[in-house]
PDB file of C-alpha atoms in Angstrom:
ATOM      1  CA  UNK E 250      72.263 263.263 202.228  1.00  0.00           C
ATOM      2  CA  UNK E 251      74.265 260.053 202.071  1.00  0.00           C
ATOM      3  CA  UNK E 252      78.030 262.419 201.656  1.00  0.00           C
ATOM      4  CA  UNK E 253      76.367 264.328 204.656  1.00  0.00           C
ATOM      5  CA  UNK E 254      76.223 261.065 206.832  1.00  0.00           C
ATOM      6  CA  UNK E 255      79.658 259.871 205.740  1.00  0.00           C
ATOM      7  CA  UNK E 256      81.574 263.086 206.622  1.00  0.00           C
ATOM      8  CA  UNK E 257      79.724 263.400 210.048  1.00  0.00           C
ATOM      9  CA  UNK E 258      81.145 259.781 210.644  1.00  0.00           C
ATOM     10  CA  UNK E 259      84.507 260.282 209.380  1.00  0.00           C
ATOM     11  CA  UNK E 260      84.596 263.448 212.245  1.00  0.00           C
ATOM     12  CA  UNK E 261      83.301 261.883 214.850  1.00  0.00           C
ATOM     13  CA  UNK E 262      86.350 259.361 213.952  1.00  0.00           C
ATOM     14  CA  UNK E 263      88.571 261.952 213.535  1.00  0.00           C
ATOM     15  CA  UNK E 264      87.361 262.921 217.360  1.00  0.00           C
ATOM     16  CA  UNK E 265      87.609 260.159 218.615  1.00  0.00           C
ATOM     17  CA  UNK E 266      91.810 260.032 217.639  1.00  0.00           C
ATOM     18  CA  UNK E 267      92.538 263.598 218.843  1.00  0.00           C
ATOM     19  CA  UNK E 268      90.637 262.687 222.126  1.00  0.00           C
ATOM     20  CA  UNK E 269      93.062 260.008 222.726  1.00  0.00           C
ATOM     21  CA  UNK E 270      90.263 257.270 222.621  1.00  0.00           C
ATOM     22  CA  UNK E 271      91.001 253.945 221.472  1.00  0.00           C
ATOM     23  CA  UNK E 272      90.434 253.456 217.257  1.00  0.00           C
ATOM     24  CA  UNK E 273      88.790 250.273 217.971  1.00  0.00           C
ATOM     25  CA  UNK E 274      87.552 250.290 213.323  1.00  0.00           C
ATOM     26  CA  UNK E 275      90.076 247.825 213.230  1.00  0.00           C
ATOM     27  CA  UNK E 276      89.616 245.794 215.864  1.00  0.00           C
ATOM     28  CA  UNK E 277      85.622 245.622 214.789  1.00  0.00           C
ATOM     29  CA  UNK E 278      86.734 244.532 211.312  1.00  0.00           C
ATOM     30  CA  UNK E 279      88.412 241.868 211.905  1.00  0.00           C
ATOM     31  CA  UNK E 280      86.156 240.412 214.806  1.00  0.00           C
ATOM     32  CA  UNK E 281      83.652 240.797 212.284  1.00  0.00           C
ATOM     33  CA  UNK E 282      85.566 238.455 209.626  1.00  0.00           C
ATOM     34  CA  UNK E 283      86.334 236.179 212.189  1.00  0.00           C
ATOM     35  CA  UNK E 284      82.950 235.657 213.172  1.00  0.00           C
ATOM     36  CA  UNK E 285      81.560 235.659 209.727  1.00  0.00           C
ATOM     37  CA  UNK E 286      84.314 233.380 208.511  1.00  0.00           C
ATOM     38  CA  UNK E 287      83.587 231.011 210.889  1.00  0.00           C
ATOM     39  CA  UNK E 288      80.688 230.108 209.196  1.00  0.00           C
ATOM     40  CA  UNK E 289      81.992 229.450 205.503  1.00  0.00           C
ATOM     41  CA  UNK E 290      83.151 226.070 205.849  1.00  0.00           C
ATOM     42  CA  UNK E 291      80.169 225.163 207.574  1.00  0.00           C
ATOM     43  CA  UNK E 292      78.310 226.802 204.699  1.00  0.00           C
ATOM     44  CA  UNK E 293      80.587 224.722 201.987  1.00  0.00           C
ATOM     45  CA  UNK E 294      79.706 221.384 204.114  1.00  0.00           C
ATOM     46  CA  UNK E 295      75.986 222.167 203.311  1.00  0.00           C
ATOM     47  CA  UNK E 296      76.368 223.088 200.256  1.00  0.00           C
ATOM     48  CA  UNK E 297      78.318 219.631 199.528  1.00  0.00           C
ATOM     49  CA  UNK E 298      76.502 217.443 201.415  1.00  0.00           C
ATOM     50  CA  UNK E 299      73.023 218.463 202.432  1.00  0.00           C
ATOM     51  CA  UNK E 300      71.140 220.890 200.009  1.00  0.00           C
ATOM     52  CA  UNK E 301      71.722 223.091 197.759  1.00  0.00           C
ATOM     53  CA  UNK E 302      69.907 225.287 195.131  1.00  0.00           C
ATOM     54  CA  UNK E 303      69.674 224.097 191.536  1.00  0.00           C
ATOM     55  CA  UNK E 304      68.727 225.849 188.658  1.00  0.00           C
ATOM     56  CA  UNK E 305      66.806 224.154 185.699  1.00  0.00           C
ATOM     57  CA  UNK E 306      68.010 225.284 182.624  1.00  0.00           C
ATOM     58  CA  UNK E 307      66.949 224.114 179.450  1.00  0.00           C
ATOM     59  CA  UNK E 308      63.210 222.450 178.418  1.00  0.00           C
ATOM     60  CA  UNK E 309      64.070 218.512 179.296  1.00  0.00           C
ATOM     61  CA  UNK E 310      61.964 218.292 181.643  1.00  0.00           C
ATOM     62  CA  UNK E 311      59.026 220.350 180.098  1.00  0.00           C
ATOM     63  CA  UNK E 312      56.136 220.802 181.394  1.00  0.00           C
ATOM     64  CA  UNK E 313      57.099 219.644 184.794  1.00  0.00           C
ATOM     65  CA  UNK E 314      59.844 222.239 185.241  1.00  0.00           C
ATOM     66  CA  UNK E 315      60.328 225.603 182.948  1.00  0.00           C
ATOM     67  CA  UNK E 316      56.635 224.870 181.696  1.00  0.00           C
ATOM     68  CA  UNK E 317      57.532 228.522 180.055  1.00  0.00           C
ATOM     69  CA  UNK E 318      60.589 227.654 178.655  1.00  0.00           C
ATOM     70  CA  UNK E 319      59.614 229.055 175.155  1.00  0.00           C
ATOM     71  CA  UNK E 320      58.042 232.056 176.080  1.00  0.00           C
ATOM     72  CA  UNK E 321      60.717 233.879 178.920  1.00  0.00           C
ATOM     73  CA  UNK E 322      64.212 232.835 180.109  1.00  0.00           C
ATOM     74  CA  UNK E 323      62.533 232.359 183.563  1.00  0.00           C
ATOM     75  CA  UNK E 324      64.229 229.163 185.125  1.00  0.00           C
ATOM     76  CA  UNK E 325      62.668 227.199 187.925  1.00  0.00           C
ATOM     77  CA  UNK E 326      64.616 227.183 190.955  1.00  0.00           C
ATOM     78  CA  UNK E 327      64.706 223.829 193.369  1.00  0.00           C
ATOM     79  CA  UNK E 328      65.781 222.380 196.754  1.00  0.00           C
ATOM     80  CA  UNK E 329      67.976 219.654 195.990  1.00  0.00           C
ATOM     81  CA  UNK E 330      68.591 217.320 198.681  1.00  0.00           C
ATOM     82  CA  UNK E 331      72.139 215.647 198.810  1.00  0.00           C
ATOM     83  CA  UNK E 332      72.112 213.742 202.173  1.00  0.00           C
ATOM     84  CA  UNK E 333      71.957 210.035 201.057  1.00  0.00           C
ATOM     85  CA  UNK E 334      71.054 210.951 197.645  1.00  0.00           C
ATOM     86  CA  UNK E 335      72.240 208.031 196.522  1.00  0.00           C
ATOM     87  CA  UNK E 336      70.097 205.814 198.561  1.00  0.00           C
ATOM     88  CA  UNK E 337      66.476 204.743 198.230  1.00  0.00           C
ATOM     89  CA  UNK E 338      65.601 205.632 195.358  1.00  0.00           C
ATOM     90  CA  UNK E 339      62.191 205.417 193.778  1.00  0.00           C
ATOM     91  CA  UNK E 340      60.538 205.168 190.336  1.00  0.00           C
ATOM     92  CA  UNK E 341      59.321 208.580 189.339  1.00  0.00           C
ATOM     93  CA  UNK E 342      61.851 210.676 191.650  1.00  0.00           C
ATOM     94  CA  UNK E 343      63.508 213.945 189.599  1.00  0.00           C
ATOM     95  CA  UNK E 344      67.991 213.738 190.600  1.00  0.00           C
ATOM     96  CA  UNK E 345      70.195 215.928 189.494  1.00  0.00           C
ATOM     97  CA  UNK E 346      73.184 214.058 188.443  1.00  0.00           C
ATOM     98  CA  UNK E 347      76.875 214.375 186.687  1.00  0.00           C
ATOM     99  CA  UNK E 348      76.055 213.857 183.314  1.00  0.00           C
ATOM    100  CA  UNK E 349      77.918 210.616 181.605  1.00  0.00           C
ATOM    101  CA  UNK E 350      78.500 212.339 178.369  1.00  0.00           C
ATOM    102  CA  UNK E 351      79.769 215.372 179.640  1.00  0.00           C
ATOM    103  CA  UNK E 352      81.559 215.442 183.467  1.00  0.00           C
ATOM    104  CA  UNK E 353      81.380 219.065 183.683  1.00  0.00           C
ATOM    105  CA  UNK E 354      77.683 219.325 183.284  1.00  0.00           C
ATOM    106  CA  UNK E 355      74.788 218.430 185.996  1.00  0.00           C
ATOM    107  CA  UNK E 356      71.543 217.259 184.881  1.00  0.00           C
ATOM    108  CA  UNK E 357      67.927 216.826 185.938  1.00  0.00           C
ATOM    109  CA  UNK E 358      65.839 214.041 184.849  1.00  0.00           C
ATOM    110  CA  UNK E 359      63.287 211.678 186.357  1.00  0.00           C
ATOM    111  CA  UNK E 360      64.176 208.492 187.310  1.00  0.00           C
ATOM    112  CA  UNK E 361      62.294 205.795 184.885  1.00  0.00           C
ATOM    113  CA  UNK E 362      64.288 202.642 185.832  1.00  0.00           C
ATOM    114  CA  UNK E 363      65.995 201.148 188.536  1.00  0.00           C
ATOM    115  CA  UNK E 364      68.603 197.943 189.305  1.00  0.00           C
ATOM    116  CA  UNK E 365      66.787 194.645 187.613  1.00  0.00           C
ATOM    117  CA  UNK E 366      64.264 196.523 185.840  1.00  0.00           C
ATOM    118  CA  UNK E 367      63.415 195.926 182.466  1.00  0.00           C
ATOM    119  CA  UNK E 368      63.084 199.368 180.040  1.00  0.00           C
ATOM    120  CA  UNK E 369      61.358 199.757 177.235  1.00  0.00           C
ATOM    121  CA  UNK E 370      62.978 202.570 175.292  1.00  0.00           C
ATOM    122  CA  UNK E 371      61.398 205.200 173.281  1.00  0.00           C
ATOM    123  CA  UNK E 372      62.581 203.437 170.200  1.00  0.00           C
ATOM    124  CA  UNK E 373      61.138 200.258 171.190  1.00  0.00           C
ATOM    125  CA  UNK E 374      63.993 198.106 172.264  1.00  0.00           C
ATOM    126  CA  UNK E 375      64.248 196.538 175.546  1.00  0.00           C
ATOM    127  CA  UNK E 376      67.190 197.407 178.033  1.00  0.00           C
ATOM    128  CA  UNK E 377      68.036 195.742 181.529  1.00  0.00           C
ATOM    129  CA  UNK E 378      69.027 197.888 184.283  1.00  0.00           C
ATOM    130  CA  UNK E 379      72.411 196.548 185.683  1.00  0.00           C
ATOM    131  CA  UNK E 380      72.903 196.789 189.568  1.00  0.00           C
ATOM    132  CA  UNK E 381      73.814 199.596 190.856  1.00  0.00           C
ATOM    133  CA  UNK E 382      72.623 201.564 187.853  1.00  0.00           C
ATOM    134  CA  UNK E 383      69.491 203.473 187.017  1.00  0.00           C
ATOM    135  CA  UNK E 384      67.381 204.285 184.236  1.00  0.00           C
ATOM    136  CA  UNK E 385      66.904 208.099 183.738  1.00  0.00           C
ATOM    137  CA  UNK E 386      64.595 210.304 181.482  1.00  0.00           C
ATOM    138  CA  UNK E 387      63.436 213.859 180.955  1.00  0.00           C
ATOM    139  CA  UNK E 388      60.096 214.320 180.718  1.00  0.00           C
ATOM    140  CA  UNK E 389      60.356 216.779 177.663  1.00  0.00           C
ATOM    141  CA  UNK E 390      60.726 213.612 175.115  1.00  0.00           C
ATOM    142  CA  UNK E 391      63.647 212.500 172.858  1.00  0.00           C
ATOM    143  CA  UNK E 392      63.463 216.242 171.006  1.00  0.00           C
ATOM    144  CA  UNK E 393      63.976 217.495 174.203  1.00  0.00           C
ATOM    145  CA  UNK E 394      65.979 215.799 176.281  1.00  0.00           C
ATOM    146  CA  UNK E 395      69.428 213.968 176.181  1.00  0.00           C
ATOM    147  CA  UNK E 396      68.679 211.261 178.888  1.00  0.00           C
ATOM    148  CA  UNK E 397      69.745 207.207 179.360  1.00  0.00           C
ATOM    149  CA  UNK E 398      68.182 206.971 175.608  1.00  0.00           C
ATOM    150  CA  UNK E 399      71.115 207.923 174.297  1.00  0.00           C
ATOM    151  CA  UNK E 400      73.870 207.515 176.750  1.00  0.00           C
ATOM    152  CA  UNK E 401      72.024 204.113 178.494  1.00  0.00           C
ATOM    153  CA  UNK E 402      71.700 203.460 182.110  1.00  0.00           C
ATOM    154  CA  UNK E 403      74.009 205.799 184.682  1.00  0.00           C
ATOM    155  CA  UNK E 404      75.862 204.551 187.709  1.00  0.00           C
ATOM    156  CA  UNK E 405      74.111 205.759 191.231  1.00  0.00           C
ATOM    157  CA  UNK E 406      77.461 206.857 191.935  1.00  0.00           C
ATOM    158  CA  UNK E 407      76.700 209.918 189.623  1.00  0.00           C
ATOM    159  CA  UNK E 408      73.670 211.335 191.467  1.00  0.00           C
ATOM    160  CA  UNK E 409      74.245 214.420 193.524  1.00  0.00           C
ATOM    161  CA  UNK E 410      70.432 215.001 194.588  1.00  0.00           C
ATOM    162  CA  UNK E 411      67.019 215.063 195.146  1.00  0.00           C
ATOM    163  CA  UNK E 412      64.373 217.279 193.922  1.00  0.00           C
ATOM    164  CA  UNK E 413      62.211 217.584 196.727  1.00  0.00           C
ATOM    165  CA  UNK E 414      60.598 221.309 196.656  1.00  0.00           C
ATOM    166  CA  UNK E 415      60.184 224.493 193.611  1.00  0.00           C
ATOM    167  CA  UNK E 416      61.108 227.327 195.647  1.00  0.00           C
ATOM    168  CA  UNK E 417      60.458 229.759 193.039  1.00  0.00           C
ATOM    169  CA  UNK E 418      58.657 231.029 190.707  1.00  0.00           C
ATOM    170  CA  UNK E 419      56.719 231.868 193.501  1.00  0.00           C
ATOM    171  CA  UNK E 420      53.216 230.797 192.197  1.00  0.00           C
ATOM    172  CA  UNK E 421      54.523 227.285 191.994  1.00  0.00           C
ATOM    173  CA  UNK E 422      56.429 227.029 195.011  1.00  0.00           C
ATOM    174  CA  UNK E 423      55.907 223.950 196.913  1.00  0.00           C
ATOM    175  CA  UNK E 424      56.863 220.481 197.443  1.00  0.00           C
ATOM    176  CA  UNK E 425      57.611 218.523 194.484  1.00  0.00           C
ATOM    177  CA  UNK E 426      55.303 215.367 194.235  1.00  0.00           C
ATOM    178  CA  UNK E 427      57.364 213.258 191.979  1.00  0.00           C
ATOM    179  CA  UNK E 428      55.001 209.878 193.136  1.00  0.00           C
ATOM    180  CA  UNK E 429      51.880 211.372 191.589  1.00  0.00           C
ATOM    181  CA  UNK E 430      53.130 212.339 188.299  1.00  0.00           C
ATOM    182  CA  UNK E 431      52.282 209.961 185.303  1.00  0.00           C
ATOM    183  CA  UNK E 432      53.073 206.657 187.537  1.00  0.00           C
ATOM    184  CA  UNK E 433      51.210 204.784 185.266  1.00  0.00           C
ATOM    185  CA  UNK E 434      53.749 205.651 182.288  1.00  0.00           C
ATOM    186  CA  UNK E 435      56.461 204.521 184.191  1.00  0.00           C
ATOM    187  CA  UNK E 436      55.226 201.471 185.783  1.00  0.00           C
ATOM    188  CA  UNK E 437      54.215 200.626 181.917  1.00  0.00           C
ATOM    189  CA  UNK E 438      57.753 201.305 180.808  1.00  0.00           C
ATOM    190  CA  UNK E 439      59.794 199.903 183.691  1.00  0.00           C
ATOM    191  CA  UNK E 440      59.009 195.918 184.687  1.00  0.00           C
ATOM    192  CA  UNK E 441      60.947 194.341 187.254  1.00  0.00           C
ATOM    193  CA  UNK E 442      62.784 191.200 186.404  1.00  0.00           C
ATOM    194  CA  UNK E 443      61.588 188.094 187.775  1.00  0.00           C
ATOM    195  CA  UNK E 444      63.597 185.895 189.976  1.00  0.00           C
ATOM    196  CA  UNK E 445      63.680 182.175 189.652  1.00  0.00           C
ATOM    197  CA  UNK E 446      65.055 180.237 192.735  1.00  0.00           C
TER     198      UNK E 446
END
């Protein structure tokens, strides 16, 4: 059916040459790349600087994300928003971020700690956030996750985005509501410093 479809095109091409009619293939191509290729760098620009896709790999930040990590190779899928990523950012929120230990590698945690704050680490000892700097964690615990318990406190300089929406699996899809999840754990675990005029 399909070879039956293709050879009537080709001779209705072929008719169209012998009847002298213009062979206008070419000239669709490449109006058709132009068009289309219009559109990449505006594509890349998004991509770079507004929102992108990420893919959580990995059980860091299980059971918020991959809550079936051990059972299928299934990997949530999220909206990550880059637009002023680096700005306003609030205990609780999930940020993908180049990871200090490794440049190559992005990773997702939540964000436990911010500039001034005072962390209380999960081995006990007590860390101050420097400015510009925040405090992240995955929510899988130290077997888990490789987060600022190890590595310390991360420059905002390496965030690339925010989590704001699971986009698939499908049964979970929705906005992500970072604010609501255990605040009380990281109010405990975060204290601001106070400041003495």
């Amino acid at each position: 059916m399909a070879l039956g479809s293709a050879w009537a095109w080709m001779r209705g091409s072929a008719s169209r040459i012998s009847n002298n009619k213009p062979f206008t293939l070419g000239l669709q191509t490449a109006r058709y790349l132009v068009q289309y290729g219009l559109w990449l760098p505006v594509i890349a620009y998004v991509k770079a600087n507004v929102a992108d896709l990420t893919w959580i790999k990995g059980p860091s930040m299980y059971p918020f994300f991959n809550p079936e990590f051990n059972q299928t190779l299934r990997q949530d899928v999220c909206l990550s928003i880059k637009w002023n990523a680096q700005d306003k950012l609030e205990h609780g929120m999930i940020v993908e971020f180049w990871a200090p230990h490794d440049p190559n590698k992005i990773s997702v945690k939540r964000v436990i700690g911010l500039e001034g704050d005072i962390i209380r680490t999960r081995k006990g000892s007590f860390v101050h956030v420097p400015q510009n700097y925040i405090w992240v964690e995955g929510d899988g615990g130290a077997s888990l996750s490789r987060d600022s318990n190890d590595y310390g406190p991360i420059s905002r300089r390496l965030v690339r985005g925010r989590l704001t929406r699971i986009l698939y699996p499908f049964r979970r899809a929705g906005r992500i509501r970072w604010e609501e999840h255990e605040q009380a754990s990281v109010h405990q675990r975060a204290q601001r410093t106070p400041r003495f005029w």
